[in-house]
Coordinates of C-alpha atoms in Angstrom, one line a residue:
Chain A
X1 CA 4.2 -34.4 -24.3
X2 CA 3.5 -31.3 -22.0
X3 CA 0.5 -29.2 -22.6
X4 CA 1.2 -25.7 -24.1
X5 CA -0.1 -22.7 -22.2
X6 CA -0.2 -19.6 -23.9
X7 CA -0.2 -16.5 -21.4
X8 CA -1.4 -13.7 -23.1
X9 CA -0.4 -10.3 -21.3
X10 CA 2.7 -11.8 -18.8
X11 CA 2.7 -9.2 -16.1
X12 CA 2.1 -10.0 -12.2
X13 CA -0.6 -12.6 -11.9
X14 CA 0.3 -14.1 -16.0
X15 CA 3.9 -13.8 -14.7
X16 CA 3.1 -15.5 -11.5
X17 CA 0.9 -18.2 -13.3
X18 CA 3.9 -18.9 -16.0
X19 CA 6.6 -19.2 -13.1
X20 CA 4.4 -21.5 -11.0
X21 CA 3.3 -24.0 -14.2
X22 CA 6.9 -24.3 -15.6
X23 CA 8.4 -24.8 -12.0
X24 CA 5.9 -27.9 -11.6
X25 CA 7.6 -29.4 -14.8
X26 CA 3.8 -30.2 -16.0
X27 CA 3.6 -27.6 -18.6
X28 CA 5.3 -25.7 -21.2
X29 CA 4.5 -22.1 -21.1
X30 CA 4.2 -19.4 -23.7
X31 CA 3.9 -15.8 -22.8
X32 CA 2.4 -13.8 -25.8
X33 CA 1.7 -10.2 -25.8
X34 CA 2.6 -6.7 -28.0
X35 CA 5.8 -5.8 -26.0
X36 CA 8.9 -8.2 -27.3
X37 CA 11.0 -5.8 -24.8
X38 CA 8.4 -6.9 -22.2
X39 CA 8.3 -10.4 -23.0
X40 CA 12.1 -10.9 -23.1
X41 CA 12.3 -9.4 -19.5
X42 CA 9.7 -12.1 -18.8
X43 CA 11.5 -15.1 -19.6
X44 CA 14.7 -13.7 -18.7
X45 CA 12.7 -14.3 -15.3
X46 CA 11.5 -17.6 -15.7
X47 CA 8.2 -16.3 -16.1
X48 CA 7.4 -18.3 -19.9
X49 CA 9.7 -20.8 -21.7
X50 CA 9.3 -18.9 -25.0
X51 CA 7.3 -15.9 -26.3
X52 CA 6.0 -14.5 -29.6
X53 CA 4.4 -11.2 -30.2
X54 CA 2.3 -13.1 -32.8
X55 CA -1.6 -13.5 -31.7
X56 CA -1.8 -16.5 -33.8
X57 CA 0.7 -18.7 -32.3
X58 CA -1.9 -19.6 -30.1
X59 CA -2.5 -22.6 -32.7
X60 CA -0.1 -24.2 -30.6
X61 CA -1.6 -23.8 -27.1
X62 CA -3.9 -26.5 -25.0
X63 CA -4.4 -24.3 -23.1
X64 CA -5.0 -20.0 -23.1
X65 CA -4.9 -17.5 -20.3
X66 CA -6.0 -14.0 -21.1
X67 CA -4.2 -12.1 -18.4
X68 CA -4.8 -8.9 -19.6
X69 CA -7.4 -6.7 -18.0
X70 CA -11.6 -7.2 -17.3
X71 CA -12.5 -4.7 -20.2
X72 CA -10.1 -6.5 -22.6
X73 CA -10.7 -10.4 -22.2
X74 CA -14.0 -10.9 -24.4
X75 CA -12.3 -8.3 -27.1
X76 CA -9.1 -10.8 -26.6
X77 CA -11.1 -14.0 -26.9
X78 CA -13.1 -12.8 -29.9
X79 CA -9.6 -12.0 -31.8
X80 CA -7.9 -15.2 -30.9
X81 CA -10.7 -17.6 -32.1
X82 CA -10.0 -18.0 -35.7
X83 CA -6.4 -19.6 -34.5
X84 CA -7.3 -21.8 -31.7
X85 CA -7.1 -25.5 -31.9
X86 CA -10.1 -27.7 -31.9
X87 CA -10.3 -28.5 -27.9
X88 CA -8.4 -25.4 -27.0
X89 CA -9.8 -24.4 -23.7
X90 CA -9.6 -20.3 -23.0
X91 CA -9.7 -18.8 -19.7
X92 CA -9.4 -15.5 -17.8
X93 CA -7.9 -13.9 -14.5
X94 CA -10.5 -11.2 -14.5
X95 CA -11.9 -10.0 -10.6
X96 CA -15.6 -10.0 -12.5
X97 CA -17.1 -12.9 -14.3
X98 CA -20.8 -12.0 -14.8
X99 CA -20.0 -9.1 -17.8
X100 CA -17.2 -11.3 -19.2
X101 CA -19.2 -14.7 -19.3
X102 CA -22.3 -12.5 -21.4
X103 CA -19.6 -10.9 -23.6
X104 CA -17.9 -13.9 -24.0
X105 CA -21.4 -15.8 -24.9
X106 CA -21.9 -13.2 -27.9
X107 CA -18.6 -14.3 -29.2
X108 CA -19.3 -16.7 -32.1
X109 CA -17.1 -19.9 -32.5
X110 CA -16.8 -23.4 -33.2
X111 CA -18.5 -25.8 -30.6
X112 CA -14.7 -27.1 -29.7
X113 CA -13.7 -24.3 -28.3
X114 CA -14.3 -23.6 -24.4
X115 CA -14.2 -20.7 -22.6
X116 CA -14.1 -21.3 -18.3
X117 CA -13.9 -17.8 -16.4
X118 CA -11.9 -17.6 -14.2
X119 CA -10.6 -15.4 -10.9
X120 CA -7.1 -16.5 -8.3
X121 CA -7.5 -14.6 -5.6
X122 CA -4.1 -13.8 -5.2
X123 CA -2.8 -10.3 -6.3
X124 CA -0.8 -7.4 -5.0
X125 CA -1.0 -3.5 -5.4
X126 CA 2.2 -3.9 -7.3
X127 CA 2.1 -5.1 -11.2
X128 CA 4.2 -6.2 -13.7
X129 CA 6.4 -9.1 -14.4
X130 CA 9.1 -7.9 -12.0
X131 CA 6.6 -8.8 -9.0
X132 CA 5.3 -11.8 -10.4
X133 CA 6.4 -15.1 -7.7
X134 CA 5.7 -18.4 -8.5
X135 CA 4.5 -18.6 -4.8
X136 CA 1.3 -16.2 -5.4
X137 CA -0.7 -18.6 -5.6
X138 CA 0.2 -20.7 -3.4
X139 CA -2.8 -21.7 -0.7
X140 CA -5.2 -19.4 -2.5
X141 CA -8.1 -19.6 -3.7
X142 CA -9.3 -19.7 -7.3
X143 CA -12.9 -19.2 -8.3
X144 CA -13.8 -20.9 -11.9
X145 CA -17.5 -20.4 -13.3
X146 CA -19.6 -23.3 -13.6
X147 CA -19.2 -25.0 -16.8
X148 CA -18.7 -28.3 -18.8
X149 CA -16.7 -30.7 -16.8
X150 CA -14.1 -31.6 -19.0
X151 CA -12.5 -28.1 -19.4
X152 CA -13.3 -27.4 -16.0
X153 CA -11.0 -30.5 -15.1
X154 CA -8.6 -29.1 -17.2
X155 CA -7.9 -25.9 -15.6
X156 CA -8.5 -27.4 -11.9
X157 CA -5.5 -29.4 -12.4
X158 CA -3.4 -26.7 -14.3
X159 CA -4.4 -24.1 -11.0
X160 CA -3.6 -26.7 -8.5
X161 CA 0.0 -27.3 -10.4
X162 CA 0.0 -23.3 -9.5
X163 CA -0.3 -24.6 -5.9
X164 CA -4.1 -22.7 -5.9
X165 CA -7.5 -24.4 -4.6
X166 CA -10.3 -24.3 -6.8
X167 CA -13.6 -23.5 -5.6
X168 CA -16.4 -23.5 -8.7
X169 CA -19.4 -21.2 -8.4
X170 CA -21.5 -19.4 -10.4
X171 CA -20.9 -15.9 -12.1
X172 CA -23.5 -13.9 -9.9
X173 CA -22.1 -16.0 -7.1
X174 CA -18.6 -15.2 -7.6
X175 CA -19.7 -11.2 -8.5
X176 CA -21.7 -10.6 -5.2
X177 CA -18.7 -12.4 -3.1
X178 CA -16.1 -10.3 -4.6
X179 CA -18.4 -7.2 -4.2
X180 CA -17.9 -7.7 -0.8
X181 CA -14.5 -9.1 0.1
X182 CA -12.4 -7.3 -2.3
X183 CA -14.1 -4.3 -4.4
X184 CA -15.6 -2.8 -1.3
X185 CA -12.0 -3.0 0.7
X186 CA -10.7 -0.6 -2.5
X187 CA -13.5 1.7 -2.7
X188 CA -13.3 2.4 1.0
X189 CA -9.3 2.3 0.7
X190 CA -9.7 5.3 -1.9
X191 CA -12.6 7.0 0.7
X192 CA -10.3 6.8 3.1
X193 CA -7.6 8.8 1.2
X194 CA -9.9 11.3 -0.2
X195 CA -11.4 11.8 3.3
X196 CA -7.4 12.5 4.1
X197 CA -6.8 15.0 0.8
X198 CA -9.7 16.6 1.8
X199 CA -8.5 18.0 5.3
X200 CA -7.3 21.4 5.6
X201 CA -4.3 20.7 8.0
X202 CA -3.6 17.2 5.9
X203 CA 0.5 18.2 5.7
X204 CA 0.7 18.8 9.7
X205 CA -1.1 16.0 10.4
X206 CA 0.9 13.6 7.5
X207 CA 3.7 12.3 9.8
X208 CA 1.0 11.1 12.3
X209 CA 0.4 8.2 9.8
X210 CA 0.7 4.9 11.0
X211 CA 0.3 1.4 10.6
X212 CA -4.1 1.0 10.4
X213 CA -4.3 4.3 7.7
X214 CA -1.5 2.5 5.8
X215 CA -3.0 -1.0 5.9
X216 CA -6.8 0.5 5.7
X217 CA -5.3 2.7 2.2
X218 CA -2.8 0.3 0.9
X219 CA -4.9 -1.0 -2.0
X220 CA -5.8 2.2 -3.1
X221 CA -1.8 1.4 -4.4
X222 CA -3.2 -0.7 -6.9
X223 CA -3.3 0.6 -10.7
X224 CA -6.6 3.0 -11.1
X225 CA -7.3 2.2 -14.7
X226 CA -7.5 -1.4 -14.0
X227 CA -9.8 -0.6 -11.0
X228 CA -12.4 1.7 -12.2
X229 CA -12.6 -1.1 -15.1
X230 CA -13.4 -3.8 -12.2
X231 CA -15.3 -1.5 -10.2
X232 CA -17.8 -0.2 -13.0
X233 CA -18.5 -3.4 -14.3
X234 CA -19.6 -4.6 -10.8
X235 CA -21.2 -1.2 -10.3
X236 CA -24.8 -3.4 -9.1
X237 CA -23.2 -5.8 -6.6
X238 CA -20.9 -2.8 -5.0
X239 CA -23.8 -1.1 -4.5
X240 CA -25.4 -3.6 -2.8
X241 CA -22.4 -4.1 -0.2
X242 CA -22.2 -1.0 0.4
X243 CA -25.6 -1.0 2.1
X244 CA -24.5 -3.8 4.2
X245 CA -21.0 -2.0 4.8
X246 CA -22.8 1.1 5.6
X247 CA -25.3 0.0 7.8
X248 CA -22.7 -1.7 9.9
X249 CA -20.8 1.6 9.7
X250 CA -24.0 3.2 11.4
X251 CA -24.2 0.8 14.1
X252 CA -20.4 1.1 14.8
X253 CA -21.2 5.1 15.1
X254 CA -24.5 4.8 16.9
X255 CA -22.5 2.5 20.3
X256 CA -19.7 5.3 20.2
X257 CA -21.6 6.6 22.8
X258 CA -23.4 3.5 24.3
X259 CA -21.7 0.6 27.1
X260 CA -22.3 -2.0 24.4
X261 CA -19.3 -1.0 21.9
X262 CA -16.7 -3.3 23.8
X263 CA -19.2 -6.5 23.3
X264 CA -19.3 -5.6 19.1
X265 CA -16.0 -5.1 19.1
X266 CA -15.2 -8.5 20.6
X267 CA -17.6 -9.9 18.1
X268 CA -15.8 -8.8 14.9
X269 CA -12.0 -9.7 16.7
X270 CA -13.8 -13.2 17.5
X271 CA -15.0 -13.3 13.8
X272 CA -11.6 -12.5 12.2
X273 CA -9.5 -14.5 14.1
X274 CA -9.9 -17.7 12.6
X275 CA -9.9 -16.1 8.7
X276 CA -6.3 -14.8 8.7
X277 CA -4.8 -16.9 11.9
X278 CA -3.2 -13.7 13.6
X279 CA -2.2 -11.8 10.3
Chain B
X1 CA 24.0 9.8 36.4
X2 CA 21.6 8.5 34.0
X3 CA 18.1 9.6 34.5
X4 CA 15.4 6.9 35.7
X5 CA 12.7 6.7 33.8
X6 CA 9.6 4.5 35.4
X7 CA 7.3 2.6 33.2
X8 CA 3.9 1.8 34.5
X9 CA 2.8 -0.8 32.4
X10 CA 5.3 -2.6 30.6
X11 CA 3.1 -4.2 27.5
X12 CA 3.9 -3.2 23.9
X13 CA 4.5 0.2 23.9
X14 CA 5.5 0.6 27.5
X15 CA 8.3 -2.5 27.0
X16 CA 9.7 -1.3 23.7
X17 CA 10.5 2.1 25.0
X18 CA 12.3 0.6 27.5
X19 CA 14.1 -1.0 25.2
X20 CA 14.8 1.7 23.3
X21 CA 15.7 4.0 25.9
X22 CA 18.0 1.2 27.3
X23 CA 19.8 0.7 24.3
X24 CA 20.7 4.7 24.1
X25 CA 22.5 3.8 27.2
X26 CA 21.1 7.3 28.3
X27 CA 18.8 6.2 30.6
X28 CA 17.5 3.9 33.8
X29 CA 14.8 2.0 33.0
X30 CA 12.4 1.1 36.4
X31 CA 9.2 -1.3 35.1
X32 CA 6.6 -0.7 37.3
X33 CA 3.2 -3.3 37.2
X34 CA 1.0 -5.8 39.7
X35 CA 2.4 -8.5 38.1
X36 CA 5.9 -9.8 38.8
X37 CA 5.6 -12.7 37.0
X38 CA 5.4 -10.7 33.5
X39 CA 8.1 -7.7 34.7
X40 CA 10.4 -10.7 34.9
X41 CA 9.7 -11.6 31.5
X42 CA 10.3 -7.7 30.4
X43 CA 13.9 -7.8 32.4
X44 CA 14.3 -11.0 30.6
X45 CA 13.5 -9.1 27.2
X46 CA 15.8 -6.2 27.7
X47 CA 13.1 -4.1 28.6
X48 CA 13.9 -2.9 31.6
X49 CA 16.9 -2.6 34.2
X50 CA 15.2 -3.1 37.2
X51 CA 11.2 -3.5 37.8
X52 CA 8.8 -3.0 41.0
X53 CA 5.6 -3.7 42.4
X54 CA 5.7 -0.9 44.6
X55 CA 3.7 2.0 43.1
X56 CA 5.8 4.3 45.9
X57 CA 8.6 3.3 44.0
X58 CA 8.4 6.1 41.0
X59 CA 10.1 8.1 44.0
X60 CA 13.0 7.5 42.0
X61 CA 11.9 8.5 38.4
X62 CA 12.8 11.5 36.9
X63 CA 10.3 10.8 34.4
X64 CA 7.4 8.3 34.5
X65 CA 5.4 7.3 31.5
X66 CA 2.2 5.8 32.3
X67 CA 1.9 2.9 29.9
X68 CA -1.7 1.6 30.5
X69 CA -5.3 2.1 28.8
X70 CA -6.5 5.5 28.5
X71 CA -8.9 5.3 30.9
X72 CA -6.4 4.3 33.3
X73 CA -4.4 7.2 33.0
X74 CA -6.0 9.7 35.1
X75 CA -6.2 7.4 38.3
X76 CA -3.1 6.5 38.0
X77 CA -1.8 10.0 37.9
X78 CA -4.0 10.8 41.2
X79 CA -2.2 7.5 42.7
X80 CA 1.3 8.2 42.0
X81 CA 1.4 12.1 43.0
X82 CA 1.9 11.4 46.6
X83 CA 5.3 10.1 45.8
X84 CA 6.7 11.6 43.2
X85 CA 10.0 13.8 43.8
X86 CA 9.9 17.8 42.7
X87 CA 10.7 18.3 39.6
X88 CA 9.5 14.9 37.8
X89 CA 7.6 14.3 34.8
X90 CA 4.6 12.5 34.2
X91 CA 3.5 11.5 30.6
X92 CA 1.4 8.8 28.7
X93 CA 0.9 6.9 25.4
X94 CA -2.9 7.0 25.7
X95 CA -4.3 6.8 21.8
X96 CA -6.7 10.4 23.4
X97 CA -5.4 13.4 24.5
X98 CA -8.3 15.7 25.7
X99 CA -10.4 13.7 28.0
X100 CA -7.2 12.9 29.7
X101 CA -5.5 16.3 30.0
X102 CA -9.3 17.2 31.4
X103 CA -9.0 14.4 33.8
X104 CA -5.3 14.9 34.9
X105 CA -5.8 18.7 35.3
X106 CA -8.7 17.8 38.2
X107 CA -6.1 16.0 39.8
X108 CA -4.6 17.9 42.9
X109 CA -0.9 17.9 43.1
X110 CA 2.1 20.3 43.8
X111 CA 3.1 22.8 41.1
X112 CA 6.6 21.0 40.9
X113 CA 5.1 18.2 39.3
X114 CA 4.7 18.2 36.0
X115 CA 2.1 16.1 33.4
X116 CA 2.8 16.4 29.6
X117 CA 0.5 14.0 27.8
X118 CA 2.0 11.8 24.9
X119 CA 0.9 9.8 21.8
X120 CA 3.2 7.5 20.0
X121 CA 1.9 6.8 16.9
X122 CA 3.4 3.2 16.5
X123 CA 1.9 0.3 17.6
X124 CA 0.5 -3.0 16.5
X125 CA -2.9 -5.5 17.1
X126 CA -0.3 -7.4 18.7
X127 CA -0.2 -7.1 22.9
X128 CA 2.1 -7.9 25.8
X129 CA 6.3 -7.7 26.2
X130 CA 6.9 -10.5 23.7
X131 CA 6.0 -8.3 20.8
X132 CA 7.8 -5.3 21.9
X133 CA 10.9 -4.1 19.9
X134 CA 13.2 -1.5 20.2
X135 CA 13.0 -0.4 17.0
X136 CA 9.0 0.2 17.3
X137 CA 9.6 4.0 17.0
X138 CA 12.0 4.1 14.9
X139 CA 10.9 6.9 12.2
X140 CA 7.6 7.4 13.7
X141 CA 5.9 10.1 15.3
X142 CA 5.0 11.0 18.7
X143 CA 2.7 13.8 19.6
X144 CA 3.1 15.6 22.9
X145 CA 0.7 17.8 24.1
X146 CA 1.4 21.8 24.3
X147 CA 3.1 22.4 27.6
X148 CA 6.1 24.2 29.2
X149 CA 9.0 24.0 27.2
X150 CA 11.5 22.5 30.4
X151 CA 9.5 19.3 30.7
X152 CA 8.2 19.5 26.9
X153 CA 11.9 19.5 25.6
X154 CA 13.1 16.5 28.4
X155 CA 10.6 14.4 26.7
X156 CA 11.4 15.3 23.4
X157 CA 14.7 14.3 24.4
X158 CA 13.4 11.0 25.9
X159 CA 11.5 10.1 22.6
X160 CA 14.3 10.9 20.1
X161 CA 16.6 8.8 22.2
X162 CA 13.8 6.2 21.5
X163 CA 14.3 6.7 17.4
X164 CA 11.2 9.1 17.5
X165 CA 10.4 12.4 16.0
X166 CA 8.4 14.5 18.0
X167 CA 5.6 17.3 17.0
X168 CA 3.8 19.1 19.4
X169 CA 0.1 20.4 19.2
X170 CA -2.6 21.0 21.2
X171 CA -5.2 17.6 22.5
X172 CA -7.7 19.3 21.0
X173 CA -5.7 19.2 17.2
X174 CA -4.2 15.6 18.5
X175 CA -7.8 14.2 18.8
X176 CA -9.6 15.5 15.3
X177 CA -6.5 14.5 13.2
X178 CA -6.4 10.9 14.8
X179 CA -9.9 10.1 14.9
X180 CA -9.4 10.6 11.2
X181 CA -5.8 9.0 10.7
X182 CA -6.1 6.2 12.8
X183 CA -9.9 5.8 14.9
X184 CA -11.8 5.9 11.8
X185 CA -9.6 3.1 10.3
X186 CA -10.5 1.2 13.1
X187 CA -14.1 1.6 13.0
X188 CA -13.6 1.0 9.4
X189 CA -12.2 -2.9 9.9
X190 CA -15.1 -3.5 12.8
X191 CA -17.4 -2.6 10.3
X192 CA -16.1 -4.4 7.4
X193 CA -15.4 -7.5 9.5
X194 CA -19.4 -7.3 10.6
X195 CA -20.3 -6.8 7.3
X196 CA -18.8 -10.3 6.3
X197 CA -20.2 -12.0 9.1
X198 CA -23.8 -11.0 7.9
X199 CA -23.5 -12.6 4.8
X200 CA -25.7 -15.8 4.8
X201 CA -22.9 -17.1 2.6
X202 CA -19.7 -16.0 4.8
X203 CA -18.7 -20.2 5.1
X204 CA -18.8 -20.2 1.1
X205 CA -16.8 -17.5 0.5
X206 CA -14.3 -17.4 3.6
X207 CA -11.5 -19.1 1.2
X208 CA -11.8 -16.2 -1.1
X209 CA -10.5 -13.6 0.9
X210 CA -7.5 -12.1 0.3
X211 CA -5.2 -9.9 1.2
X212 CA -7.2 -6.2 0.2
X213 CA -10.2 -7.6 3.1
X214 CA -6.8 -8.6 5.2
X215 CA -5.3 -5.4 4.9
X216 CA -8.5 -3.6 5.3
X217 CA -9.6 -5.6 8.9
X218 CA -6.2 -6.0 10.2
X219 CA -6.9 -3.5 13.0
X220 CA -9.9 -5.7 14.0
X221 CA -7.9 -7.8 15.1
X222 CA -6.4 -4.9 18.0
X223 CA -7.7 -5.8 21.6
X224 CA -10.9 -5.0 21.7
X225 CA -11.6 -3.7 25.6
X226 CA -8.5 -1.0 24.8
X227 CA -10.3 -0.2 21.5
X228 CA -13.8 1.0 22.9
X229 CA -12.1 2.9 25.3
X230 CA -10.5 4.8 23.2
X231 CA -12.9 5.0 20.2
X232 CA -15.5 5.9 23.2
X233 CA -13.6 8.7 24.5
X234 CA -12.9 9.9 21.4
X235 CA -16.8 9.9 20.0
X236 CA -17.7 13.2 18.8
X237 CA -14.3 13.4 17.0
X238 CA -14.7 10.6 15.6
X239 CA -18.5 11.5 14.2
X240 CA -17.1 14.4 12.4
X241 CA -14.4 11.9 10.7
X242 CA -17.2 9.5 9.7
X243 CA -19.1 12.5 8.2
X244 CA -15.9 12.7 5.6
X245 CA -15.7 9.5 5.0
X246 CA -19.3 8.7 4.1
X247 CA -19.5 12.1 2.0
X248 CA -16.5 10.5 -0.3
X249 CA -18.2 6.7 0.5
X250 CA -20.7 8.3 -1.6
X251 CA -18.9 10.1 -3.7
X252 CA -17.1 7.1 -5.4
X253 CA -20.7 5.1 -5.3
X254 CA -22.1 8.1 -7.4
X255 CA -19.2 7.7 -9.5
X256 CA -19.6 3.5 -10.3
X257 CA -21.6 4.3 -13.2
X258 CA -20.3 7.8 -14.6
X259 CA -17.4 7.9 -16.9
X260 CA -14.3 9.5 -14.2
X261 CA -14.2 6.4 -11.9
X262 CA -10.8 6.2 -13.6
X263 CA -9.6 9.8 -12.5
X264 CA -11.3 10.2 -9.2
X265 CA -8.9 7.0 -8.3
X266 CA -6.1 8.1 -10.0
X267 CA -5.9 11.2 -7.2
X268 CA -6.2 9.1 -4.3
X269 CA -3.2 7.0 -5.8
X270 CA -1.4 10.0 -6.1
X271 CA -2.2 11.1 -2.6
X272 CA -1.4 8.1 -1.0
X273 CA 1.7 7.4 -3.2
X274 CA 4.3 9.8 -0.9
X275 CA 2.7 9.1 2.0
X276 CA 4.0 5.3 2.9
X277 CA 6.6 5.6 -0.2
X278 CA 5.0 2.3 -1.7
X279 CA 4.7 0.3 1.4

């Protein structure tokens, strides 16, 4: 028989996760959340096989992904406890791990239930089930915190049925990384915009736009709420990066004016290259 | 009979306006270079009718547009004078306005002749014929500089035939809004790039990039010789940009840990949100 995964909160990467699992014919997905509207528009979609808007039909699952946001998931996993089955490993999407894996440790429970955070690295500015692909994940990479090796087994195979790589590291690990590659690119995307807002001939100068503000901006696209959640609870490890971000943005200012700037310039092009192969 | 226009420099920008303008059917399109080898490949592309190694050759042009680096421009304008017919027009795509009308206004030439710089604000990190297109300008914007209105309005003509819309302003308006726009971005993805590469951990971590630090660098990935010369001649408006952009760098790092993270990004989504239309 399949293993049951129970999606709680199906909306872009849930969505995503439920399209990819049931289009690898390995797993039988439930989507479970408040919204039956929601959830029907899901499945219609392909996105779960059934759904309930009852939290304790998770008796059934093998499997749980909380998919709703960072603040949420230790709330979520603290609710759904009493129902799980002996075994029943939980797991996250959050894009922090280090405030989730100490909430979650707080959480009291039988010793049979595990909890593995997890993080794909796969996303999009858009949200909702109606964006959701079961290609999102595939090729990416999926960060899951150091843990017991059974459950961590588990949810390597369910993410490589998603068509994601794993890569295991710990918490701090996985916060400091992110800091860096992914929650300083939206803080300086929202800079960026505010620095625009803030110009007095901003309207004039609007249809001048082009391709690097729109790339350098776009994730400032992605849902604020969600954001300042991620952002805040990474506060420490943002603030770090952005000493290294800024410092860098120093140097770039102080060759503006020097014969070297051509030679740092190469550097970074020569550096980027071979991480995104010419996108 | 059509007008000729001559295009220095058939690359990018250079090759998809002659595409563009040759698919009006409103005008002759002359490519002009050292290297025959590659204007072949541009007639081959459609970008041109007819192409030239002959600098003397822009005898013919009604209008030449000087497609090469901006430091290039000036020289080239001081070449070309000598045989250019009465009445023709001269412009540019340089990314900088001022240091090049300063350059091109110390150039000696008869009052017949005419030079109205330009900007099209389209473009790529892609180089060379191959990735030109037709449809480049389609929608965008270019910027000419403040001139007489009988040249001005020919090259407004010439650009709309191209798909563009054009607004005019002074260099000195052209340079502060697109060291914001579009220099500042750039910088931006240099320093963001060499912020990654300083991490002791960059191997670790390289799989978990995604696409906010892909979007964020792309324009690293521009060419890196035109870049500094552009960012270079552009460095005190560019200083003043990085001023506002480190003032709201800072502003949303004092904000990590205060309780309107959540609104302060909720206004930069809003600004953004007309601007690119969800793109």
């Amino acid at each position: 028989m399949k293993p049951t995964v129970a999606i709680i909160g199906v909306g872009l990467i849930g969505g995503s996760l439920g399209m990819a699992l049931r289009r690898s014919g390995k797993y039988r997905v439930v989507g479970i959340g408040r919204d039956a509207k929601r959830l029907r528009k899901a499945k219609q979609l392909g996105a779960v096989d059934e759904f309930t808007t009852r939290l304790s039909d998770v008796i059934s699952a093998d499997v749980v992904v909380i998919g709703s946001p960072v603040d949420t998931v230790a709330p979520m996993f603290e609710r759904i406890v009493p129902f799980l089955k002996p075994g029943a490993i939980v797991t996250d999407v959050g894009s922090v791990k280090g405030p989730i894996m100490d909430a979650v440790k707080r959480v009291e429970r039988p010793a049979s239930i595990h909890f593995v955070g997890g993080h794909p690295l796969a996303g999009s500015h858009k949200t909702g089930v109606e964006a959701a692909s079961s290609r999102l994940f595939a090729g990416s990479t999926v960060v899951l915190v150091s843990a017991a090796s059974k459950p961590l087994r588990a949810l390597k195979t369910l993410w490589n049925a998603a068509g994601a790589n794993v890569q295991v590291m710990t918490a701090e690990q996985h916060d400091r990384a992110v800091a860096l590659i992914s929650h300083l690119p939206h803080a300086i995307a929202h800079a960026l915009v505010h620095a625009f807002a803030s110009r007095a001939d901003r309207r004039r100068i609007a249809p001048l736009l082009a391709g690097s503000f729109r790339d350098g901006t776009r994730v400032a696209s992605s849902d604020p709420e969600q954001w300042a959640q991620i952002l805040r609870a990474n506060a420490a490890a943002i603030r770090e990066a952005l000493k290294f971000f800024r410092f860098e943005l120093d140097r770039i200012d102080d060759q503006l004016t020097r014969p070297h700037l051509a030679k740092h310039l190469r550097r970074s092009h020569a550096v980027r290259r071979p991480l995104f192969h010419g996108k």
